[in-house]
Coordinates of C-alpha atoms and ligand atoms in Angstrom, one line a residue:
X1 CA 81.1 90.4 67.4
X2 CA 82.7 93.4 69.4
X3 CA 86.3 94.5 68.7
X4 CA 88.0 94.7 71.1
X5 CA 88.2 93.1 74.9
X6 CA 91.5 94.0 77.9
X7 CA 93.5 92.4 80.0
X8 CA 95.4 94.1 82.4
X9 CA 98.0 91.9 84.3
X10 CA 98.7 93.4 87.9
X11 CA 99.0 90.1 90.1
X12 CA 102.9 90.4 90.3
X13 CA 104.8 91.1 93.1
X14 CA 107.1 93.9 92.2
X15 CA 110.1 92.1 94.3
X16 CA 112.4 94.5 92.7
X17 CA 110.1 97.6 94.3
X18 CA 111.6 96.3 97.4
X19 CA 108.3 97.6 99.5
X20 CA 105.8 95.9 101.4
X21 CA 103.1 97.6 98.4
X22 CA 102.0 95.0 95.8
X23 CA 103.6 96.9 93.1
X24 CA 100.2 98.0 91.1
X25 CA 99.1 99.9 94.0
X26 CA 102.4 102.1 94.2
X27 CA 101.2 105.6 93.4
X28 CA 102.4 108.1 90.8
X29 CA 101.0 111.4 90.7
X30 CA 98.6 110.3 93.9
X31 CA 96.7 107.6 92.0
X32 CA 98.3 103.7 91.4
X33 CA 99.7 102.3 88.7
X34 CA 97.3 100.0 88.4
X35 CA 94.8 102.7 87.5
X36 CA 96.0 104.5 85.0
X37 CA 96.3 101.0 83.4
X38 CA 93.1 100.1 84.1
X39 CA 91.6 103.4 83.2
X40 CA 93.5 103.1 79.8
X41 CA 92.2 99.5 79.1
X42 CA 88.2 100.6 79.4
X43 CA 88.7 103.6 77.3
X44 CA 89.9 102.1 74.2
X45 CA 88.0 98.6 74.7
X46 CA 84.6 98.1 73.7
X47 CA 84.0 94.7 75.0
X48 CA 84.9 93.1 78.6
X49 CA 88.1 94.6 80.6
X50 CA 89.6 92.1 82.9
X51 CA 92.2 93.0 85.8
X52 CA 94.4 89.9 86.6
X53 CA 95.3 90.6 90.4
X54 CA 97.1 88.0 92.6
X55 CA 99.7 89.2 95.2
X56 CA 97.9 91.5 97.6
X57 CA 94.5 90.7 96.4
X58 CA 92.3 91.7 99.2
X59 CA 94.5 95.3 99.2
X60 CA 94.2 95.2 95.4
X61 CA 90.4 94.4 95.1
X62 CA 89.6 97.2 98.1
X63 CA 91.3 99.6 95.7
X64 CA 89.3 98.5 92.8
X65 CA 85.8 98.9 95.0
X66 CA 86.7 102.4 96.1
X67 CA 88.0 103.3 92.5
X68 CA 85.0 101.1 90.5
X69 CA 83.1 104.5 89.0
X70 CA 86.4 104.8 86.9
X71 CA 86.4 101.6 84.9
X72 CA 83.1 100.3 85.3
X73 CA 82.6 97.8 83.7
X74 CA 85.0 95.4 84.7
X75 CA 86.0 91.8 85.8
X76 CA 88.4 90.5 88.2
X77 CA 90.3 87.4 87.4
X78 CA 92.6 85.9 90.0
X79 CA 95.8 84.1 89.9
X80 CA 96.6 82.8 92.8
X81 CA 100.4 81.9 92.5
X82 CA 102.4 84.3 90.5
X83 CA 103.7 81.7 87.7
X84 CA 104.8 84.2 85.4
X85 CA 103.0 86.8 82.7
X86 CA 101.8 83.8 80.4
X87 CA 100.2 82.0 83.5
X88 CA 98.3 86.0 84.4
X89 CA 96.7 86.3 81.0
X90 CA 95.2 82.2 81.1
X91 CA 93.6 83.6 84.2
X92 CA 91.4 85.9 81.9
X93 CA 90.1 82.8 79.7
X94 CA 86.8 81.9 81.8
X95 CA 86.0 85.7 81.3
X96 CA 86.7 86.0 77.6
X97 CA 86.3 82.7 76.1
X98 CA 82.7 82.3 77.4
X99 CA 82.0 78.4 77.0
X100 CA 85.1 78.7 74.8
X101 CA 83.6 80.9 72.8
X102 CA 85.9 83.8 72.0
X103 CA 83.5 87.6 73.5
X104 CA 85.5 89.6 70.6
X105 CA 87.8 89.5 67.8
X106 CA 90.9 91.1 69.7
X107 CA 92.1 91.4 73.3
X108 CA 94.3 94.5 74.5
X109 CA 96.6 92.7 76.6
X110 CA 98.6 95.8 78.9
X111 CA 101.2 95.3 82.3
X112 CA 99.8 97.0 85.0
X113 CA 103.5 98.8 85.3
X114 CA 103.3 100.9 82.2
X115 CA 101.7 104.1 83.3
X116 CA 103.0 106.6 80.8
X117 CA 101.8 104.5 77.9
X118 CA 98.9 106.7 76.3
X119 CA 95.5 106.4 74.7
X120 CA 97.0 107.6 70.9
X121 CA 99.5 105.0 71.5
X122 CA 97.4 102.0 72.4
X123 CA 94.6 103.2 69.3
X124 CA 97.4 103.2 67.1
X125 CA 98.5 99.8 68.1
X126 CA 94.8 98.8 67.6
X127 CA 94.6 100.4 64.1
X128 CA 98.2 98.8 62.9
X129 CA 96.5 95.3 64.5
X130 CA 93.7 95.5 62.2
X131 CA 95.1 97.2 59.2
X132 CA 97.9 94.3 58.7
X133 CA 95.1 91.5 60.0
X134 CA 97.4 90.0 62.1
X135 CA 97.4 87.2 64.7
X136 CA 99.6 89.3 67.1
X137 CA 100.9 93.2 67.5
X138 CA 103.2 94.1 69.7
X139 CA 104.3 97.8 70.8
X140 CA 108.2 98.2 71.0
X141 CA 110.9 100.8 71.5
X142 CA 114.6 101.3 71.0
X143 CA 116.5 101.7 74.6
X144 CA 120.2 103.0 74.1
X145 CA 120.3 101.3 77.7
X146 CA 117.9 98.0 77.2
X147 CA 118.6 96.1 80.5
X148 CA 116.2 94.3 81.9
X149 CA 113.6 94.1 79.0
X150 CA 113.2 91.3 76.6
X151 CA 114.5 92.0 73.5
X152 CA 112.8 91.9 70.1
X153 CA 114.4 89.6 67.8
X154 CA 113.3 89.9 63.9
X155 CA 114.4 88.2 60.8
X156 CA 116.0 89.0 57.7
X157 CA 113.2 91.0 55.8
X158 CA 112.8 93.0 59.9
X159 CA 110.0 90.8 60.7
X160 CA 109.3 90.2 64.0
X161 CA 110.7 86.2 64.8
X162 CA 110.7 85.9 68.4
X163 CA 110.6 88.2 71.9
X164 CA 113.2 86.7 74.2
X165 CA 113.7 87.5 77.7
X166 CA 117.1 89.2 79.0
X167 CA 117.6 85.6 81.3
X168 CA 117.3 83.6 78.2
X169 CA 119.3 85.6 75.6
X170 CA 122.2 85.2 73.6
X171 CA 124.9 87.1 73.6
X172 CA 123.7 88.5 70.8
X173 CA 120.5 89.1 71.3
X174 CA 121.4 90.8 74.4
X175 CA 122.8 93.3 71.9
X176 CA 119.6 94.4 70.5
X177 CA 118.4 97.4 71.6
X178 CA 114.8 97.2 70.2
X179 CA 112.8 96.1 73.6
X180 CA 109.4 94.6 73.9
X181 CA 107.1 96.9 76.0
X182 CA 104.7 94.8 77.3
X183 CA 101.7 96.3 75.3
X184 CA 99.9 93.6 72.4
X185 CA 97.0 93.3 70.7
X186 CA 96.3 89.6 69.9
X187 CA 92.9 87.7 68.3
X188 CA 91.3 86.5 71.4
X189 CA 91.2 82.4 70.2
X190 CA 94.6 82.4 69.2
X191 CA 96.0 83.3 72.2
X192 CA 94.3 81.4 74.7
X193 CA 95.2 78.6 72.2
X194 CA 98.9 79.2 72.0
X195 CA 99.3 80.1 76.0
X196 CA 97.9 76.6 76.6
X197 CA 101.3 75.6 75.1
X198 CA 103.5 77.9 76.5
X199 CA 105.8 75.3 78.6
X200 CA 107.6 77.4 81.9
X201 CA 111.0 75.7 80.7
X202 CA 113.0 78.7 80.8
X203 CA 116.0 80.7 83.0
X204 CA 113.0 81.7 85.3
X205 CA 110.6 79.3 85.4
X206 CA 107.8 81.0 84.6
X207 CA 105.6 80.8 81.8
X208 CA 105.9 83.8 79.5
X209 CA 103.4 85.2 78.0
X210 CA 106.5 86.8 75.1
X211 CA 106.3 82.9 73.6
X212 CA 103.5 83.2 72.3
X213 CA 105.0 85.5 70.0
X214 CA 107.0 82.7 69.1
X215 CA 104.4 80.5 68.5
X216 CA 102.1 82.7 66.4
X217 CA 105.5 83.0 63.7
X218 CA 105.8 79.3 63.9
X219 CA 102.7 78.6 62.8
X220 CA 102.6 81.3 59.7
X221 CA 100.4 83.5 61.8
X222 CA 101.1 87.1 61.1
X223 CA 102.9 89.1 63.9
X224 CA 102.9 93.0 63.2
X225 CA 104.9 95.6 65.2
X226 CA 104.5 99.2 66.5
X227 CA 107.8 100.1 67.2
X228 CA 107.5 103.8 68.8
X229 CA 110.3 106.8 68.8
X230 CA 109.0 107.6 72.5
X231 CA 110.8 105.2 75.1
X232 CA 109.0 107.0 78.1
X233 CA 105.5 105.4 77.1
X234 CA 107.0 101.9 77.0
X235 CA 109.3 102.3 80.5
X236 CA 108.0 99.4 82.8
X237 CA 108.2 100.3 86.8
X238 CA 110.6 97.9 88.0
X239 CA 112.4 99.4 90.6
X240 CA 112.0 102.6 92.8
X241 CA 114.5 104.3 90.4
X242 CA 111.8 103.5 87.5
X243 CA 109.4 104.9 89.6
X244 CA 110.8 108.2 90.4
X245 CA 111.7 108.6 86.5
X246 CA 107.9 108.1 85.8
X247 CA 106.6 110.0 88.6
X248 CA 108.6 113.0 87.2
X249 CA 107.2 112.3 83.2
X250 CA 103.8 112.1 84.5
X251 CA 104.5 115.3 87.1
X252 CA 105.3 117.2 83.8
X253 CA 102.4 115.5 81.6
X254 CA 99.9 117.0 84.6
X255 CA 101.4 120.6 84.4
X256 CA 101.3 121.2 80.7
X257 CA 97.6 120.2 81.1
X258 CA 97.1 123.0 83.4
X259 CA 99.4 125.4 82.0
X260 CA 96.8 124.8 79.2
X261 CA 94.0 126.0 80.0
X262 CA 95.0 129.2 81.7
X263 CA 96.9 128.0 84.8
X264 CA 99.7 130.3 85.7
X265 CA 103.2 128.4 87.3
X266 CA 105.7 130.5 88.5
X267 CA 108.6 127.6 88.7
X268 CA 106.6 124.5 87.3
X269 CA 109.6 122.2 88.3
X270 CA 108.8 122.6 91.7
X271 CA 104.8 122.6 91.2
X272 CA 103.6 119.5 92.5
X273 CA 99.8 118.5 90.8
X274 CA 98.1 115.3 91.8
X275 CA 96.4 113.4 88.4
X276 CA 93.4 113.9 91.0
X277 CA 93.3 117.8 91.0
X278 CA 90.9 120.3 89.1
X279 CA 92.4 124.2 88.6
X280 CA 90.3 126.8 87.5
X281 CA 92.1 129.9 85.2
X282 CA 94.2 132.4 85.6
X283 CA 95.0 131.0 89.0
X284 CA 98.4 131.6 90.1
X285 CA 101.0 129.0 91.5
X286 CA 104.1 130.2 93.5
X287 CA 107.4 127.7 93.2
X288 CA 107.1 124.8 95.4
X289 CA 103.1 124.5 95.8
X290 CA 101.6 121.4 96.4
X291 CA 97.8 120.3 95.4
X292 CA 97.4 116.4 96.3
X293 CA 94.2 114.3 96.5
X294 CA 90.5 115.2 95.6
X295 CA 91.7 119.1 95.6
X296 CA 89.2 121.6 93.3
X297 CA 90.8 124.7 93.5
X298 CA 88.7 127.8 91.3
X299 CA 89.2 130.5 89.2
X300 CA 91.8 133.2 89.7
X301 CA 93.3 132.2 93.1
X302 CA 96.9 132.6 94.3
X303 CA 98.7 130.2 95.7
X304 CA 102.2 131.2 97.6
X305 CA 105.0 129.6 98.0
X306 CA 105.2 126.4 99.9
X307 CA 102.2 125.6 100.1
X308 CA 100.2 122.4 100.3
X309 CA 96.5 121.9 99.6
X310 CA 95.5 118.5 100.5
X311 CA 91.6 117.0 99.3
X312 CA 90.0 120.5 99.4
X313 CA 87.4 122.3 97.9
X314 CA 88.7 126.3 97.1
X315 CA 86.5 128.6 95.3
X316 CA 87.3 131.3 93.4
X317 CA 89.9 134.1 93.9
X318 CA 91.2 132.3 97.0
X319 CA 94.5 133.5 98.1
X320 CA 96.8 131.2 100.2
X321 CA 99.8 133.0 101.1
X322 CA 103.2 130.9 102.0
X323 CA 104.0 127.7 104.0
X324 CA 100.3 127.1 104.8
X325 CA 98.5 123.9 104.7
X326 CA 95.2 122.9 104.1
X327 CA 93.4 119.3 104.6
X328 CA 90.5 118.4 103.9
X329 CA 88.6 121.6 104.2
X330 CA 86.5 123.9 102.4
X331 CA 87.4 127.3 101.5
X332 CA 84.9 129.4 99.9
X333 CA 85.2 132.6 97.5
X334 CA 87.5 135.7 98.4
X335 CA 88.6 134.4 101.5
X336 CA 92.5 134.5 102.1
X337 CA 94.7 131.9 104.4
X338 CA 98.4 132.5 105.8
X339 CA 101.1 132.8 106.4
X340 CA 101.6 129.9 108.3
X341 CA 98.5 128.7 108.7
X342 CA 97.5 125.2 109.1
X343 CA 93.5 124.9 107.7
X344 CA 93.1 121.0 109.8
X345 CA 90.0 118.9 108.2
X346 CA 86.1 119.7 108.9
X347 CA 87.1 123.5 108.7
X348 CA 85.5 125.5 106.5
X349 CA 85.9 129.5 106.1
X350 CA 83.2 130.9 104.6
X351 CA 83.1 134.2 102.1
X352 CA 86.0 136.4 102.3
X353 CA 86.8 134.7 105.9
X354 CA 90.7 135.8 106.9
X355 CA 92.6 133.5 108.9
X356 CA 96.4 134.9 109.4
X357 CA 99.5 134.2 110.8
X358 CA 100.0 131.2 112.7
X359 CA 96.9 130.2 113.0
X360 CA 94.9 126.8 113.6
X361 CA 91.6 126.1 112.1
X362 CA 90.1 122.4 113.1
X363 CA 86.7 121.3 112.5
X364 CA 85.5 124.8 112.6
X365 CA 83.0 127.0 110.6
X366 CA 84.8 130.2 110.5
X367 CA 81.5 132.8 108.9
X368 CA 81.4 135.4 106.1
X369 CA 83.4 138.1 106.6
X370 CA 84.9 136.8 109.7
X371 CA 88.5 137.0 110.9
X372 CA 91.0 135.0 113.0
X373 CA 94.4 136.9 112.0
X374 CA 97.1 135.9 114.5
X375 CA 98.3 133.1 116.5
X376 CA 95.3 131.3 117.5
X377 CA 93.8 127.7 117.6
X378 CA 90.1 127.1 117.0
X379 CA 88.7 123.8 117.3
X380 CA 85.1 122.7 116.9
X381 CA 84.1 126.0 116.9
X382 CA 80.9 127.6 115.2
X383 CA 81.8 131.6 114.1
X384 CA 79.5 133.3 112.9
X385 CA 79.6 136.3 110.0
X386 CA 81.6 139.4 110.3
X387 CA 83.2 138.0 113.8
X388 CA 86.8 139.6 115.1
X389 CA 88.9 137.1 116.5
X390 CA 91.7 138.2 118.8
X391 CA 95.3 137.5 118.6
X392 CA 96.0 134.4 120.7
X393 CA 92.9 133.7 121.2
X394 CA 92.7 129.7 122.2
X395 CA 89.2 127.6 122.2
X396 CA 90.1 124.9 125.1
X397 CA 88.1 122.0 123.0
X398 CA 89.7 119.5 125.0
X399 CA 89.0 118.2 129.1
X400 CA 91.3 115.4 128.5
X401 CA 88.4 112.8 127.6
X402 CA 86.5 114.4 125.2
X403 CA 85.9 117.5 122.7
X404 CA 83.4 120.3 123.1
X405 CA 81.9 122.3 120.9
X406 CA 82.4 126.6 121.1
X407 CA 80.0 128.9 119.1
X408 CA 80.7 132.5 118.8
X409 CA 77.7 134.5 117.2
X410 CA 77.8 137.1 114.4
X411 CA 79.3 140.2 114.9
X412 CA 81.3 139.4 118.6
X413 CA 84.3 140.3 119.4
X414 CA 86.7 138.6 121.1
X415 CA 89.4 140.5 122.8
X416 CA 93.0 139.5 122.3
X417 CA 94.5 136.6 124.5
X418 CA 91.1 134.9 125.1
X419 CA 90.4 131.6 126.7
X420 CA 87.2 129.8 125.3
X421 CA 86.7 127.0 127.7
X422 CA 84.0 124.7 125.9
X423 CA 81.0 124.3 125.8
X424 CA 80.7 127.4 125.8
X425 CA 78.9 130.1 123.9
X426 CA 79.2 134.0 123.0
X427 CA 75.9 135.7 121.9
X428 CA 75.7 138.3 119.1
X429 CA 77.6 141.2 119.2
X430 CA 79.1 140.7 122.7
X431 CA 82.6 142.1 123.6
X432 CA 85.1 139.7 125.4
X433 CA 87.7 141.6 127.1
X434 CA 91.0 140.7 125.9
X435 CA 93.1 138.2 128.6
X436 CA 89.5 136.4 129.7
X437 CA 89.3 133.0 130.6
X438 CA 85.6 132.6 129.4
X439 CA 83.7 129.5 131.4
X440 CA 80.3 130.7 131.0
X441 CA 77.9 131.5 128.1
X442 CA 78.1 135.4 127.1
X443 CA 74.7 137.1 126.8
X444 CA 74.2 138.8 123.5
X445 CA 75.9 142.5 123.1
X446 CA 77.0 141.7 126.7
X447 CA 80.7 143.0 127.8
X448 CA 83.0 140.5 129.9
X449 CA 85.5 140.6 131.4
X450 CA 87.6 137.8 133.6
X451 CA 90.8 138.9 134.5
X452 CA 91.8 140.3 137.7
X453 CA 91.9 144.3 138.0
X454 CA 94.9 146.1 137.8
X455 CA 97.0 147.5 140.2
X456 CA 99.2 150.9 140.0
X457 CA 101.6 152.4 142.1
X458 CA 102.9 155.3 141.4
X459 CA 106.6 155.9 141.3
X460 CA 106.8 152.8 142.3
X461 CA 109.7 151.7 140.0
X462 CA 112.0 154.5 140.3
X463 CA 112.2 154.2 144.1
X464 CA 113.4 151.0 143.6
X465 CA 116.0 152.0 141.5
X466 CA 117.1 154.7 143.5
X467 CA 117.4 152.6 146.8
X468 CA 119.3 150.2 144.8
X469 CA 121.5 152.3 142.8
X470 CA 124.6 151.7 145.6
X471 CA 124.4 147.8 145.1
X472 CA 124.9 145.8 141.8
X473 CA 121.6 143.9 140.5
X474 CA 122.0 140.0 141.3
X475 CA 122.3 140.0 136.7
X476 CA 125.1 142.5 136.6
X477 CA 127.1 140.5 139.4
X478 CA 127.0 136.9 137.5
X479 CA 128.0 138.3 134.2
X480 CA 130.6 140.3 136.0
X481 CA 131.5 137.2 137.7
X482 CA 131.7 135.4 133.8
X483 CA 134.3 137.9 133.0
X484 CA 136.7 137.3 135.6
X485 CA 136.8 133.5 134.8
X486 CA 136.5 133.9 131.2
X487 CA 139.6 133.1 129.4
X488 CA 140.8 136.2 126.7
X489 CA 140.9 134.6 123.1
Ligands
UD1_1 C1 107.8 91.8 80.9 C2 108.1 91.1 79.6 C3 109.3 91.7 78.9 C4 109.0 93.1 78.6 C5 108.6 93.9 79.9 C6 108.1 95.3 79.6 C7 107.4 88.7 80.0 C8 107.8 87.4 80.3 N1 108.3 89.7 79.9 O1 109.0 91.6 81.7 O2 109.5 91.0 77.7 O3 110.1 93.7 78.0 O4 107.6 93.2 80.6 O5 108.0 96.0 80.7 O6 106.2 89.0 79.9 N2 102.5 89.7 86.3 C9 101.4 88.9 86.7 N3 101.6 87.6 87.2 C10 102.8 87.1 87.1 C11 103.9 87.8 86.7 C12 103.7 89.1 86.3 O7 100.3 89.4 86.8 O8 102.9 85.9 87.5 C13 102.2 91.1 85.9 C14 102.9 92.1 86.8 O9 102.1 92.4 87.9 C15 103.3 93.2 85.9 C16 103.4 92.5 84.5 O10 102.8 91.3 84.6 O11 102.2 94.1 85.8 C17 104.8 92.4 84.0 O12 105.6 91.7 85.0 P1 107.1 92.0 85.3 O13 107.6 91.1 86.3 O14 107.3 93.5 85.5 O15 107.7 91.6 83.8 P2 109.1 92.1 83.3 O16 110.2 91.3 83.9 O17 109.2 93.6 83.3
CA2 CA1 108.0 95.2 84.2

C-alpha cells in the first residue's frame, strides 16, 4: 500500500482578503498561493494529491489547467458550499477511499494559505507521523501574538487533548499561545471515519476539520505533535496584512537562492525576484530591479537601477542600464538596453544590438550589431545586421485602422529625424537623409532624400537687426510692460 496521499483545501473564500480574488489564487512572489501548496503536496506524496476547490471554481480550475505540468498527477475534488474545513477534506473521500477502500496508509492534509511552510518541514512531520505510529500529527507553533488561530490544548503529561478554535475558546484557552497551523498527517480510514461525525455545532457553524483531533484522543487513538521554533512556515494568509508579511519572507527566501549561486545584489531589500525567474552568475543587480514572470536572464549581465524585466528571455552579458523596461521580449548576447528605454513585447534585439535613450522597441527585430541609440519608436519593424538608426527616427506603423510592417536591410542608414511611413522598405546599404518623410521603398545602396531644399540669404539677419535697432522687439515691450504693473516685494 503506498504511503502517503494529499489533500490540499483551497475552496474558501478568504472574506477577510477583502478582494474579489478567491483567496488561493492571490499571488506571492508572482505565483498563487494555491501553488506553492499544491506544488508542496506532490513532492512529498507518493500516492494521489487532491485539490479541494469551491469558491471561484471555474477561475481556480483555469489556473490549475495552465499550471497542470507542475503537480501532475492530480485530482480535483469540489465542494460546492463552503461549510467549513471538516466539510473540504470529506470532499476528497470518493478520491481516496476508492469503494471505501482507503488508496494509502496516510493523507497529508495542508491549507491552501500556508505558503512559507517548506518541504523539510512537511517530511519531518511525515517521519514524526510514522515514527510515533499515530492516528493523527499535527504541525504547531508558539505565536507571542496567537489571534486568530485555534489554539492547541494538551493535557497534563503535554499531550495533545484537543485543538479549539479562537470562536469557541475559553478564556483560558485563549491564553495559550501554542497555535495549530493547519498542517496534519492523519491515517486515511480514520479520518474519513471520524469527519463523518464531526457535527457543525459550534460559534461558526461550520464543521471543523480541528475535531477530529478531538475525536482521535477520545477514542485512545494516538495524536503526535510537531511543534516548530519557526512561526513564519505556519503563518496562515488571512488578511492583506498576512499577505504582505509573506510576500516579504518569500521575497527574501528567493534572493538567498540567487545570492547562492553566484548572483550579485547591490541592495537586496529592494531586489524584486519572481519564484518564476532563472539568473545565471555573476550577473549584477542594481537596487530597485525588478524580474517578474517567465524571465531567464544569463550569465554575467548588469542590470541598473530601476529596472523591470517582465517574461523575457536575456542571454548572456546583457546590460540594461536604469529605469528601462522590458516585456515580453527577447534579448540576445552582448546587446545593451537604456536608459530609458521601454523594450514592448514581440521585440527582439539580436547580438550586441544597442538600443539607447528613450527609445521604443515594439514587435521589432532589431539585427546583429545594429543600433537605435536615441529617442526613437520602432514598431513592426524588420532591421537588419549592422544597421544605424537615427536619433528621432519614427516608423509611422499606424493609418488609424491597421499596422504595417517596415523592413530596413543590413547595413542602411537612416539619417536623423526620419519618417518611415509603412509599408515601407529600405534596401541594403542605402542612406536616408536625415529629416525624410520616407513613403516609397529605397533601392539598395540608394541615397534619399525628402525634405525641401534649403534656402540662404546672406546677411539676412543682421539687416534686420539693424533696421530694428531704434524700436523695442514686441518680447522686450511685454516684459517691460510686466515690470511696471508688478508689485516690489
Ligand atoms: C484554520 C484552522 C485553525 C488553524 C488555522 C491555521 C479550522 C476549523 N481551523 O483556521 O485551527 O489555526 O487554519 O492557519 O480548520 N477551506 C475550504 N472550505 C471551507 C473552509 C475553508 O476549503 O469550507 C480552506 C480555505 O480555502 C483555506 C483553509 O481551508 O485554504 C483554511 O481556511 P481558513 O478559513 O483560512 O481557516 P482558519 O480560520 O485560518
Ligand atoms: Ca487561515
Amino acid at each position: 500500500m503506498k504511503k502517503f496521499s494529499a489533500i490540499v483545501i483551497a475552496a474558501g473564500r478568504g472574506k477577510r482578503m477583502r478582494s474579489k480574488t478567491t483567496k488561493a489564487l492571490h499571488p506571492v512572489a508572482g505565483r498563487p498561493m494555491l501553488w506553492y501548496m499544491l506544488t508542496l503536496a506532490r513532492r512529498v506524496a507518493d500516492a494521489r494529491v487532491v485539490a479541494v476547490i469551491g469558491h471561484q471554481a471555474d477561475r481556480v480550475r483555469a489556473f490549475l489547467d495552465q499550471s497542470q505540468a507542475d503537480f501532475e498527477p492530480f485530482d480535483v475534488a469540489l465542494q460546492p458550499d463552503q461549510l467549513g474545513t471538516g466539510h473540504a477534506v470529506r470532499q476528497a473521500r470518493a478520491v481516496l477511499m476508492p469503494k471505501g477502500k482507503a488508496a494509502s496508509k496516510h493523507c497529508l492534509i495542508v491549507n491552501a494559505d500556508t505558503p512559507l511552510l517548506s518541504r523539510a518541514t512537511v517530511q519531518r512531520l511525515l517521519a514524526r507521523h510514522e515514527k510515533e505510529k499515530a492516528a493523527l500529527t499535527l504541525l504547531s507553533t508558539e505565536l507571542s501574538e496567537p489571534r486568530g488561530y485555534g489554539r492547541v490544548v494538551r493535557g497534563e503529561k503535554g499531550q495533545v487533548v484537543k485543538v479549539v478554535e479562537e470562536a469557541d475558546a475559553t478564556r483560558a484557552e485563549r491564553a495559550i499561545h501554542e497555535v495549530n497551523a493547519g498542517i496534519y498527517v492523519v491515517d486515511t480510514a480514520f479520518l474519513f471515519k471520524a469527519l463523518a461525525r464531526v457535527r457543525a455545532q459550534n460559534a461558526q457553524g461550520e464543521y471543523y476539520l480541528t475535531d477530529i483531533v478531538g475525536l482521535a484522543v477520545a477514542e485512545g487513538r494516538k495524536v503526535a505533535g510537531l511543534k516548530i521554533p519557526d512561526a513564519r512556515e505556519c503563518l496562515g494568509v488571512n488578511t492583506r496584512e498576512h499577505l504582505a508579511v509573506v510576500e516579504e519572507a518569500m521575497r527574501h527566501r528567493i534572493r538567498a537562492r540567487w545570492l547562492n549561486v553566484g548572483v550579485t545584489m547591490l541592495d537586496p531589500r529592494t531586489t524584486f525576484i519572481d519564484d518564476t525567474v532563472t539568473i545565471g552568475m555573476d550577473t549584477v543587480l542594481y537596487p530597485g530591479v525588478t524580474l517578474e514572470g517567465q524571465t531567464q536572464l544569463g550569465s554575467g549581465c548588469v542590470i541598473r537601477s530601476a529596472s523591470r524585466i517582465v517574461n523575457s528571455v536575456v542571454g548572456k552579458a546583457v546590460t540594461i542600464q536604469d529605469s528601462s523596461v522590458v516585456e515580453q521580449a527577447v534579448i540576445e548576447d552582448y546587446a545593451t538596453i537604456g536608459p530609458f528605454a521601454h523594450i514592448r513585447p514581440g521585440a527582439v534585439l539580436r547580438k550586441q544590438a544597442k538600443v539607447g535613450n528613450f527609445v521604443e522597441v515594439k514587435n521589432t527585430e532589431l539585427g546583429a550589431g545594429s543600433k537605435a541609440n536615441h529617442l526613437s519608436y520602432l514598431g513592426d519593424t524588420t532591421v537588419g545586421k549592422r544597421v544605424n538608426i537615427g536619433a528621432g527616427t519614427i516608423t509611422c506603423n499606424y493609418d488609424g485602422y491597421k499596422k504595417d510592417r517596415t523592413t530596413i536591410e543590413d547595413e542602411a542608414f537612416i539619417g536623423s529625424d526620419t519618417q518611415l511611413i509603412a509599408p515601407v522598405n529600405v534596401g541594403k546599404g542605402a542612406v536616408v537623409g536625415s529629416g525624410s518623410t520616407i513613403t516609397e521603398d529605397v533601392p539598395a545602396d540608394a541615397l534619399v532624400l525628402s525634405r525641401s531644399p534649403q534656402v540662404t540669404k546672406e546677411d539676412w539677419a543682421a539687416k534686420r537687426r539693424a533696421k530694428n535697432s531704434k524700436k523695442s522687439s514686441p518680447a522686450q515691450k511685454s516684459s517691460r510692460g510686466k515690470k511696471k504693473g508688478a508689485k516690489k516685494s
